Tab-separated table of C-alpha atoms and ligand atoms in Angstrom:
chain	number	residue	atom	x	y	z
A	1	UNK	CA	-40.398	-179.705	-99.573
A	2	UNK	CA	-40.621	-177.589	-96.641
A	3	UNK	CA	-37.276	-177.755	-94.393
A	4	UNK	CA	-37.551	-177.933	-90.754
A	5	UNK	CA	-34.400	-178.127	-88.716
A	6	UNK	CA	-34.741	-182.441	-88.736
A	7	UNK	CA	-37.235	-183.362	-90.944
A	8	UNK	CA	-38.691	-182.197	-94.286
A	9	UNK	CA	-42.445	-182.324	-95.326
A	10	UNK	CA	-43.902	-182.172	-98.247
A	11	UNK	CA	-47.293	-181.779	-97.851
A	12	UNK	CA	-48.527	-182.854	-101.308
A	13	UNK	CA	-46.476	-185.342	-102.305
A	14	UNK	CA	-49.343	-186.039	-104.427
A	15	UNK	CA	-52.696	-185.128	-104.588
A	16	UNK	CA	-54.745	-185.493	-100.695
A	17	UNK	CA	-51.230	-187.405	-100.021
A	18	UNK	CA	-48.154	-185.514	-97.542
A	19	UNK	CA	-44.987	-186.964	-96.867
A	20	UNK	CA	-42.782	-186.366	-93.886
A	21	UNK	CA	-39.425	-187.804	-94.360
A	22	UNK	CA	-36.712	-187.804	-90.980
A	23	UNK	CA	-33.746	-185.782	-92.047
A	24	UNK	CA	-30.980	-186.394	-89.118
A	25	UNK	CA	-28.450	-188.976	-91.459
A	26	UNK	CA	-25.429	-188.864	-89.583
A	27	UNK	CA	-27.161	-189.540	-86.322
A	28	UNK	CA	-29.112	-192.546	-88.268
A	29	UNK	CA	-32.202	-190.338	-87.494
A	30	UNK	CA	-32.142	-190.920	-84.166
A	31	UNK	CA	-35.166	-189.123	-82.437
A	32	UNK	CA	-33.748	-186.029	-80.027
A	33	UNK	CA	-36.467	-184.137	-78.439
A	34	UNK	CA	-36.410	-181.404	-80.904
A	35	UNK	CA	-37.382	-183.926	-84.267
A	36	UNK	CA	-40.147	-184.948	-82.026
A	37	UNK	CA	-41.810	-181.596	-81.922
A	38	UNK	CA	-41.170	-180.579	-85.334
A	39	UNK	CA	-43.263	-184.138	-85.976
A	40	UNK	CA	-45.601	-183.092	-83.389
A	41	UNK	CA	-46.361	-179.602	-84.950
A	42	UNK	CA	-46.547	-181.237	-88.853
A	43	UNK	CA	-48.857	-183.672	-87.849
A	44	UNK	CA	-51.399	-181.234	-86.123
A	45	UNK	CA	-51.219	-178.837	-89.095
A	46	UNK	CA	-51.480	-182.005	-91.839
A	47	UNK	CA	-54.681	-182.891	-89.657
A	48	UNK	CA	-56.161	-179.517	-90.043
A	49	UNK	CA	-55.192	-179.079	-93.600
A	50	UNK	CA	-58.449	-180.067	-96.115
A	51	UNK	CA	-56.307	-181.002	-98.762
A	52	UNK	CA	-54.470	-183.657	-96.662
A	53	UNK	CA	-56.085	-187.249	-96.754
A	54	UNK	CA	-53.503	-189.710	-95.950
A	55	UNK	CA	-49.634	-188.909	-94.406
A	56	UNK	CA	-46.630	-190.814	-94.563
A	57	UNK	CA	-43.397	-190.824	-92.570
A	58	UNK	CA	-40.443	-192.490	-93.666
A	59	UNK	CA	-36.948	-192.159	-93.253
A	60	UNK	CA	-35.697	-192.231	-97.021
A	61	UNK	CA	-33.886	-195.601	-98.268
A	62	UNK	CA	-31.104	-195.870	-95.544
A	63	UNK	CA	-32.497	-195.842	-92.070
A	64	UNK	CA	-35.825	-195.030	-90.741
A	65	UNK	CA	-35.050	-194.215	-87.384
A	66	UNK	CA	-31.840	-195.696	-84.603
A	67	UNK	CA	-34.262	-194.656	-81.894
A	68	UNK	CA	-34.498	-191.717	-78.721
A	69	UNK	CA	-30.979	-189.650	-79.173
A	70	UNK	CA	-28.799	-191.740	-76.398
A	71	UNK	CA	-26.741	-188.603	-76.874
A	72	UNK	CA	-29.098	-186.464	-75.286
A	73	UNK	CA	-30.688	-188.354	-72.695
A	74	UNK	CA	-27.303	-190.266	-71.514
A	75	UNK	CA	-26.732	-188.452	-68.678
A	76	UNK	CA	-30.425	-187.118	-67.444
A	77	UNK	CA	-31.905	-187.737	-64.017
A	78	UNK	CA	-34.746	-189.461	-63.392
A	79	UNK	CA	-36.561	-186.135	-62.343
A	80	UNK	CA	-35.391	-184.344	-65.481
A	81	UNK	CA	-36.399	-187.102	-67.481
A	82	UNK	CA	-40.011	-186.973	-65.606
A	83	UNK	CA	-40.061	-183.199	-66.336
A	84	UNK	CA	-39.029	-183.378	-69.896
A	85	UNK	CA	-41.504	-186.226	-70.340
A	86	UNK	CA	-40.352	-185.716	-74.139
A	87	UNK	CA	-42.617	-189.379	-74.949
A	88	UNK	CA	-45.980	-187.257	-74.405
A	89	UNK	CA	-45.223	-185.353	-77.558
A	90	UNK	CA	-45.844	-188.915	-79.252
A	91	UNK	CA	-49.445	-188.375	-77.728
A	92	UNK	CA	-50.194	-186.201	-80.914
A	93	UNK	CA	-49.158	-188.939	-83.460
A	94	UNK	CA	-51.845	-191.153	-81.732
A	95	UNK	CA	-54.245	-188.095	-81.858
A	96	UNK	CA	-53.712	-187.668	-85.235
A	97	UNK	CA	-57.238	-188.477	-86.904
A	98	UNK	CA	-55.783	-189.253	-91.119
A	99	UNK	CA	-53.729	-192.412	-91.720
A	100	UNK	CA	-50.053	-192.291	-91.365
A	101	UNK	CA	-48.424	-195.111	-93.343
A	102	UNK	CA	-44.737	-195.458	-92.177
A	103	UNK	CA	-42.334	-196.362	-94.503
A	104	UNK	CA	-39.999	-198.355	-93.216
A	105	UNK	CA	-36.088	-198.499	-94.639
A	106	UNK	CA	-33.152	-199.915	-92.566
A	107	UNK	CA	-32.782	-199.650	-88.977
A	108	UNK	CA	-36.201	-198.955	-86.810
A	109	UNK	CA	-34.653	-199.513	-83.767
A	110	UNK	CA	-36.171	-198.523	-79.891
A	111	UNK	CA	-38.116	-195.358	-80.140
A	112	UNK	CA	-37.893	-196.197	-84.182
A	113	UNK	CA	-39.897	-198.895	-83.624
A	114	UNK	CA	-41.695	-197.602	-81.337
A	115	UNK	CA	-42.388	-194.580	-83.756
A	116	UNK	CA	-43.429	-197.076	-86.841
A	117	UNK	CA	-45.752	-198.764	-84.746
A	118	UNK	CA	-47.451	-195.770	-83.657
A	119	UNK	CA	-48.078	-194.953	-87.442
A	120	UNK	CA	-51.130	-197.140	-88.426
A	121	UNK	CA	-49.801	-199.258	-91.068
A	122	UNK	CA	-45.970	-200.179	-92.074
A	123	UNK	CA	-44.934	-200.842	-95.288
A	124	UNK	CA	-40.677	-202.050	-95.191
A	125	UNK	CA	-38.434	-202.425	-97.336
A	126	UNK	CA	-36.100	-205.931	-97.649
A	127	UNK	CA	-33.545	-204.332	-95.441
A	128	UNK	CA	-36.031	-203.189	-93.007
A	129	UNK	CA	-34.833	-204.309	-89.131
A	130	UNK	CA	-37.000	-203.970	-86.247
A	131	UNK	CA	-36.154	-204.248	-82.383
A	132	UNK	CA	-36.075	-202.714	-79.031
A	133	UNK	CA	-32.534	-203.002	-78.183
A	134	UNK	CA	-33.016	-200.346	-75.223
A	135	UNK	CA	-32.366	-203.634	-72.748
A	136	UNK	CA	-28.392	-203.926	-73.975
A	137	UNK	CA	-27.768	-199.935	-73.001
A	138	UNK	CA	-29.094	-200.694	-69.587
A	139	UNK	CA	-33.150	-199.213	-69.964
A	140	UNK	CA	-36.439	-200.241	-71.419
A	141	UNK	CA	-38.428	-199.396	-74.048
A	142	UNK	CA	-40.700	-196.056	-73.022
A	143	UNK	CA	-42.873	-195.032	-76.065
A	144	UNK	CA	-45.046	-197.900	-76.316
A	145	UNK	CA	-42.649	-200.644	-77.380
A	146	UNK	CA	-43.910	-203.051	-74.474
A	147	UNK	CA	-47.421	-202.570	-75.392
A	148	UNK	CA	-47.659	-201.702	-78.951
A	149	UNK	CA	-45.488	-204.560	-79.941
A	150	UNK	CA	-46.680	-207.215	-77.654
A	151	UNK	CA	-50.613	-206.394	-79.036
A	152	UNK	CA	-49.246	-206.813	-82.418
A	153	UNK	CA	-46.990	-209.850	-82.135
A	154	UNK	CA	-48.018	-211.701	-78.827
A	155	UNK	CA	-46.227	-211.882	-75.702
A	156	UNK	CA	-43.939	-214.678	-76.428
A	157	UNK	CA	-42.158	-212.667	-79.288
A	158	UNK	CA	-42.647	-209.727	-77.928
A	159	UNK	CA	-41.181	-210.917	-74.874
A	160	UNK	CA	-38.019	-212.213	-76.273
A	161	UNK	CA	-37.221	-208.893	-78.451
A	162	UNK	CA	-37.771	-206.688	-75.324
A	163	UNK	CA	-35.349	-208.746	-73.154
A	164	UNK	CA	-32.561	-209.634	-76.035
A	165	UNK	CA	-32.519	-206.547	-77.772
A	166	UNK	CA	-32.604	-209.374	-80.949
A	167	UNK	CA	-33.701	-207.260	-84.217
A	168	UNK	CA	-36.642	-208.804	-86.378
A	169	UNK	CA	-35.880	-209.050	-90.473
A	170	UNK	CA	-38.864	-207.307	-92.338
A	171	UNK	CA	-39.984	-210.451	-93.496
A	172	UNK	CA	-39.980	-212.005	-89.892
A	173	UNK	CA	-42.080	-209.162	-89.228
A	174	UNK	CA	-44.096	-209.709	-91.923
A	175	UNK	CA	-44.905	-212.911	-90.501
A	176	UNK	CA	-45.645	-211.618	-86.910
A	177	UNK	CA	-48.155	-209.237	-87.907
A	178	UNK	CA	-46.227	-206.547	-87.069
A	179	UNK	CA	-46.230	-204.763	-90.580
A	180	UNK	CA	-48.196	-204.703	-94.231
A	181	UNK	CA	-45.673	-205.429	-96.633
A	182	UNK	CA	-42.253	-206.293	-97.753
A	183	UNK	CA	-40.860	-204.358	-100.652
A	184	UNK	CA	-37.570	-203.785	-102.623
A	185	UNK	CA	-36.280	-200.483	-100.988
A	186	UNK	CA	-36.088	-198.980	-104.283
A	187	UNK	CA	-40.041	-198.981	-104.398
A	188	UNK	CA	-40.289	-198.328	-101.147
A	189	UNK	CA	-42.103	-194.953	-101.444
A	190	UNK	CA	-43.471	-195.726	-104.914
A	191	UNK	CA	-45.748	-198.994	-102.882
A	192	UNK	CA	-46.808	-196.659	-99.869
A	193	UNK	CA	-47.800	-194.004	-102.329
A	194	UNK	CA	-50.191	-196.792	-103.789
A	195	UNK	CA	-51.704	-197.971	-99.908
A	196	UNK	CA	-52.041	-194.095	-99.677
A	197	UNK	CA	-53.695	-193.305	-103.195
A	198	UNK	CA	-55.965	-196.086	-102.410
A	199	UNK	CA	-57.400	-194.438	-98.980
A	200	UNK	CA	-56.929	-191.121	-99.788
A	201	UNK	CA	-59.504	-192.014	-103.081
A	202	UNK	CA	-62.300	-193.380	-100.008
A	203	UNK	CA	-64.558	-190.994	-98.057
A	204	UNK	CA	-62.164	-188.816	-95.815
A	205	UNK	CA	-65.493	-188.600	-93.759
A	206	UNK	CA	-65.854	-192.952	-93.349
A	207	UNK	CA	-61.725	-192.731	-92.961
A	208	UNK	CA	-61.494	-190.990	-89.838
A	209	UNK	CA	-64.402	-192.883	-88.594
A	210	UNK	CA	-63.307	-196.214	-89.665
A	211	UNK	CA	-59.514	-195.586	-88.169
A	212	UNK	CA	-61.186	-194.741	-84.852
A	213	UNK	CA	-63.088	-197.814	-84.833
A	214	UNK	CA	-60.400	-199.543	-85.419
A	215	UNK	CA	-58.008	-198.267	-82.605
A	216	UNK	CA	-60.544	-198.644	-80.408
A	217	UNK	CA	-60.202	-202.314	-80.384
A	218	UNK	CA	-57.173	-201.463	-78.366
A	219	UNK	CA	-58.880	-199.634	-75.591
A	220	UNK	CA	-62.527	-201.277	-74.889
A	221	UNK	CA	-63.368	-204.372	-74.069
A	222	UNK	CA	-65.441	-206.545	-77.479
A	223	UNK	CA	-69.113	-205.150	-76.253
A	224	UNK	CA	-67.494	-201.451	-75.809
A	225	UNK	CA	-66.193	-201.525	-79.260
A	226	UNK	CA	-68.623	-202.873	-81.180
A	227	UNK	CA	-70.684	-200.478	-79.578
A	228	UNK	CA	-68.713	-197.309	-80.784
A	229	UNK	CA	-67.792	-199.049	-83.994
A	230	UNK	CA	-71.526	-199.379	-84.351
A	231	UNK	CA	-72.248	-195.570	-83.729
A	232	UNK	CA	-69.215	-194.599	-85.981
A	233	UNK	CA	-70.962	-196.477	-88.555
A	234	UNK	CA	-74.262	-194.475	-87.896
A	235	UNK	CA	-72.583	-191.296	-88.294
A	236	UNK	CA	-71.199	-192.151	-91.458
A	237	UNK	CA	-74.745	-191.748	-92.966
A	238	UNK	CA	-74.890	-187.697	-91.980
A	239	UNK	CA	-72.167	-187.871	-94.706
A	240	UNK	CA	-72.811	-186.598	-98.386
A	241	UNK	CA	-70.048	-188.880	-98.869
A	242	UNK	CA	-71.562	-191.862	-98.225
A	243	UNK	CA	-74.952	-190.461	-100.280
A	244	UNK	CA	-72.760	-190.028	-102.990
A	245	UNK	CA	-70.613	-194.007	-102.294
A	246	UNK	CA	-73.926	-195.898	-102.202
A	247	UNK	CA	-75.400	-193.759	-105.069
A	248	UNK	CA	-72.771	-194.623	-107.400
A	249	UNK	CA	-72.639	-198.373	-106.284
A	250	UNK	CA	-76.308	-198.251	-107.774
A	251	UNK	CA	-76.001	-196.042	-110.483
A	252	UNK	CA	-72.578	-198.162	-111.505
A	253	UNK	CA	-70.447	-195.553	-112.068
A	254	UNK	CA	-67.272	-194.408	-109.887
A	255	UNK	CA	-67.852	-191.944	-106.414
A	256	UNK	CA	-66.454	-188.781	-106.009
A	257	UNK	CA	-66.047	-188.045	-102.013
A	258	UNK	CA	-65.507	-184.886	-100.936
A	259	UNK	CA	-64.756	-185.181	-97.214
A	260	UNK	CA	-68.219	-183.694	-96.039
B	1	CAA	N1	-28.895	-191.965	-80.456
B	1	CAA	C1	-27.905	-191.117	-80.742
B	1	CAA	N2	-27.004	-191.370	-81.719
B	1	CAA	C2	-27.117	-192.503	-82.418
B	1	CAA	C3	-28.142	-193.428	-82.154
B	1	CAA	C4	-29.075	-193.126	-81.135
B	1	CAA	N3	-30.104	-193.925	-80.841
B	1	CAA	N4	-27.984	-194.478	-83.010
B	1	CAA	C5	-26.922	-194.204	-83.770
B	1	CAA	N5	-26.393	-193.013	-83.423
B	1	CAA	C6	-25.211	-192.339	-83.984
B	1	CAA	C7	-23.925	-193.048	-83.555
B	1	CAA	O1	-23.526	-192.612	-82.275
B	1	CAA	C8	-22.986	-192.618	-84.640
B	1	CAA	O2	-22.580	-191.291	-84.396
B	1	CAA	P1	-21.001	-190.881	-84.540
B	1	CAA	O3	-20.739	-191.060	-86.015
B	1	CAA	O4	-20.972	-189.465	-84.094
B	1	CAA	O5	-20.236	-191.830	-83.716
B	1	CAA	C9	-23.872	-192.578	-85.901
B	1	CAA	O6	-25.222	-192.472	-85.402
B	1	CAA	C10	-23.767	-193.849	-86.723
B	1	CAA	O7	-24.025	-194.952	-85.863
B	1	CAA	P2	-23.045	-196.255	-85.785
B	1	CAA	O8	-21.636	-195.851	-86.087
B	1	CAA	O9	-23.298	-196.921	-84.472
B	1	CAA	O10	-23.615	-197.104	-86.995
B	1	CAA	P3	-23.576	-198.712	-87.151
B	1	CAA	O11	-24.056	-198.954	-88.541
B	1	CAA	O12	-22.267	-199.263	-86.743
B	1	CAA	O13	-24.668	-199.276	-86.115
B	1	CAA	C11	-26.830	-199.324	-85.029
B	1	CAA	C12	-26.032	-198.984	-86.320
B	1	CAA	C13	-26.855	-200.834	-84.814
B	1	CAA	C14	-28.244	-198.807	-85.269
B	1	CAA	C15	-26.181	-198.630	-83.822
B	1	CAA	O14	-25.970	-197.253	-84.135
B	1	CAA	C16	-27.017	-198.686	-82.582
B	1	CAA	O15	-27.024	-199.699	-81.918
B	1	CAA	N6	-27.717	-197.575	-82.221
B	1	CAA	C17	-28.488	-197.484	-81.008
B	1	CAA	C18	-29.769	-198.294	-81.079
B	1	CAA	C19	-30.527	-198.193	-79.779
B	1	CAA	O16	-30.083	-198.623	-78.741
B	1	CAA	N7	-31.733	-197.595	-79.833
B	1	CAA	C20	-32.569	-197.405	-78.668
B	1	CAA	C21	-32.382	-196.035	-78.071
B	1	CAA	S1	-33.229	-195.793	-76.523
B	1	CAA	C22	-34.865	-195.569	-76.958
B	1	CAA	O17	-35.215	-195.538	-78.100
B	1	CAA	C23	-35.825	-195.444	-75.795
B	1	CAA	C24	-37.272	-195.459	-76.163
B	1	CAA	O18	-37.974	-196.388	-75.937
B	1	CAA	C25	-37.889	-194.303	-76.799
């Protein structure tokens, strides 16, 4: 594992597979500015990286994340909040074009939750909590939690965690939609590797184009997306990867993709 100052990444965990694991455990891994850019900066070299097919970002067994570092922004003004605008370095982690599968322990509270839900799938463990408490310290969720959440649980939930601060049990949001799986923290990383070993095994090439597709549901109206999902699908056959995952479908034997 390589250390940063806040988090540590490991960027073969196992083969095609990187981990990035949040390394602030007195502060419950709350999410100062500077954590943010060391994610920022991992992600865009992971992205670039050949031998990288899938990420995942976890916060070990304890906590995943207690959300933005109240510490730092406590006493900011407006202005210098504007100025800092640390939440556009989360820009990056929706730019990111491989999978990131967070893995979920503990608290993910505010921008923790926030932070989960911009990964694109969440596996938690049992003691997994999620909630945007930012309403009982006086603010408001700012890194997506009013939009992210409220397209993945609907507004009435949504609505009530935003304005109680109330924290969701994993299973809860297991149940809302808002995450893959519930598992016993001590396989926590041991059932993400297996969602990652699955997609990093598929055509890196129909990955990237597939995850697009899919996050552009978000953005378009129906006819838009199924429009660019449609052209996605298209470019998939310039691929020798899919040559090589309809070939072996015929020839009944197993593909190897290579990401071109
Ligand atoms: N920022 C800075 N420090 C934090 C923190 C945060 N978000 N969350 C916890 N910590 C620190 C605590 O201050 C404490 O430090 P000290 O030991 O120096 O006092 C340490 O982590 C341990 O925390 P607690 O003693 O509070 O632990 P607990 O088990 O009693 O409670 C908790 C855990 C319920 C998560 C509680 O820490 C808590 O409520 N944290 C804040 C949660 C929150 O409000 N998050 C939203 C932040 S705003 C935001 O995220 C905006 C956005 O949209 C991006």
């Amino acid at each position: 594992m390589t250390e940063k100052q806040f988090i540590r990444v490991n960027p073969q965990i196992e083969k095609f597979i990187a981990l990035i694991e949040l390394n602030r455990p007195k502060e419950l891994n709350a999410l100062n500015r500077e954590l943010m850019l060391e994610i920022r900066d991992t992600l865009r070299e992971l992205d670039n990286d050949d031998q990288v097919r899938v990420i995942i970002l976890t916060g070990g067994q304890k906590v995943f994340a207690a959300g933005a570092d109240i510490k730092q922004m406590a006493n900011a003004s407006a202005i210098e909040m504007l100025n800092i605008d640390q939440f556009s370095t989360w820009d990056q982690i929706k730019r990111t074009r491989k999978p990131i599968i967070a893995a979920v322990s503990g608290f993910a509270l505010g921008g923790g939750c926030e932070l989960a839900m911009t990964c694109d799938m969440i596996i938690a463990s049992e003691t997994a909590k999620f909630g945007q408490p930012e309403i009982k310290i006086g603010t408001m969720p700012g890194a997506g939690g009013t939009q992210r959440l409220t397209r993945a649980v609907g507004k009435a939930l949504a609505m009530e965690l935003v304005l109680t601060g109330r924290f969701l049990t994993a299973e809860e949001a297991l149940r809302a939609g808002l995450i893959n799986k519930v598992v016993p923290v001590e396989l926590l990383l041991d059932e993400t590797l297996a969602l990652a070993r699955e997609i990093a095994s598929q055509s890196p090439v129909a990955v990237k184009l597939a995850k697009e597709a899919v996050n552009h549901a978000f953005n378009s109206t129906l006819d838009e997306g199924l429009l660019f999902e449609r052209k996605n699908f298209y470019l998939t056959f310039a691929s020798e990867d899919q040559k090589e995952g309809m070939s072996a479908f015929i020839e009944k034997r197993k593909p190897e993709f290579k990401g071109i």
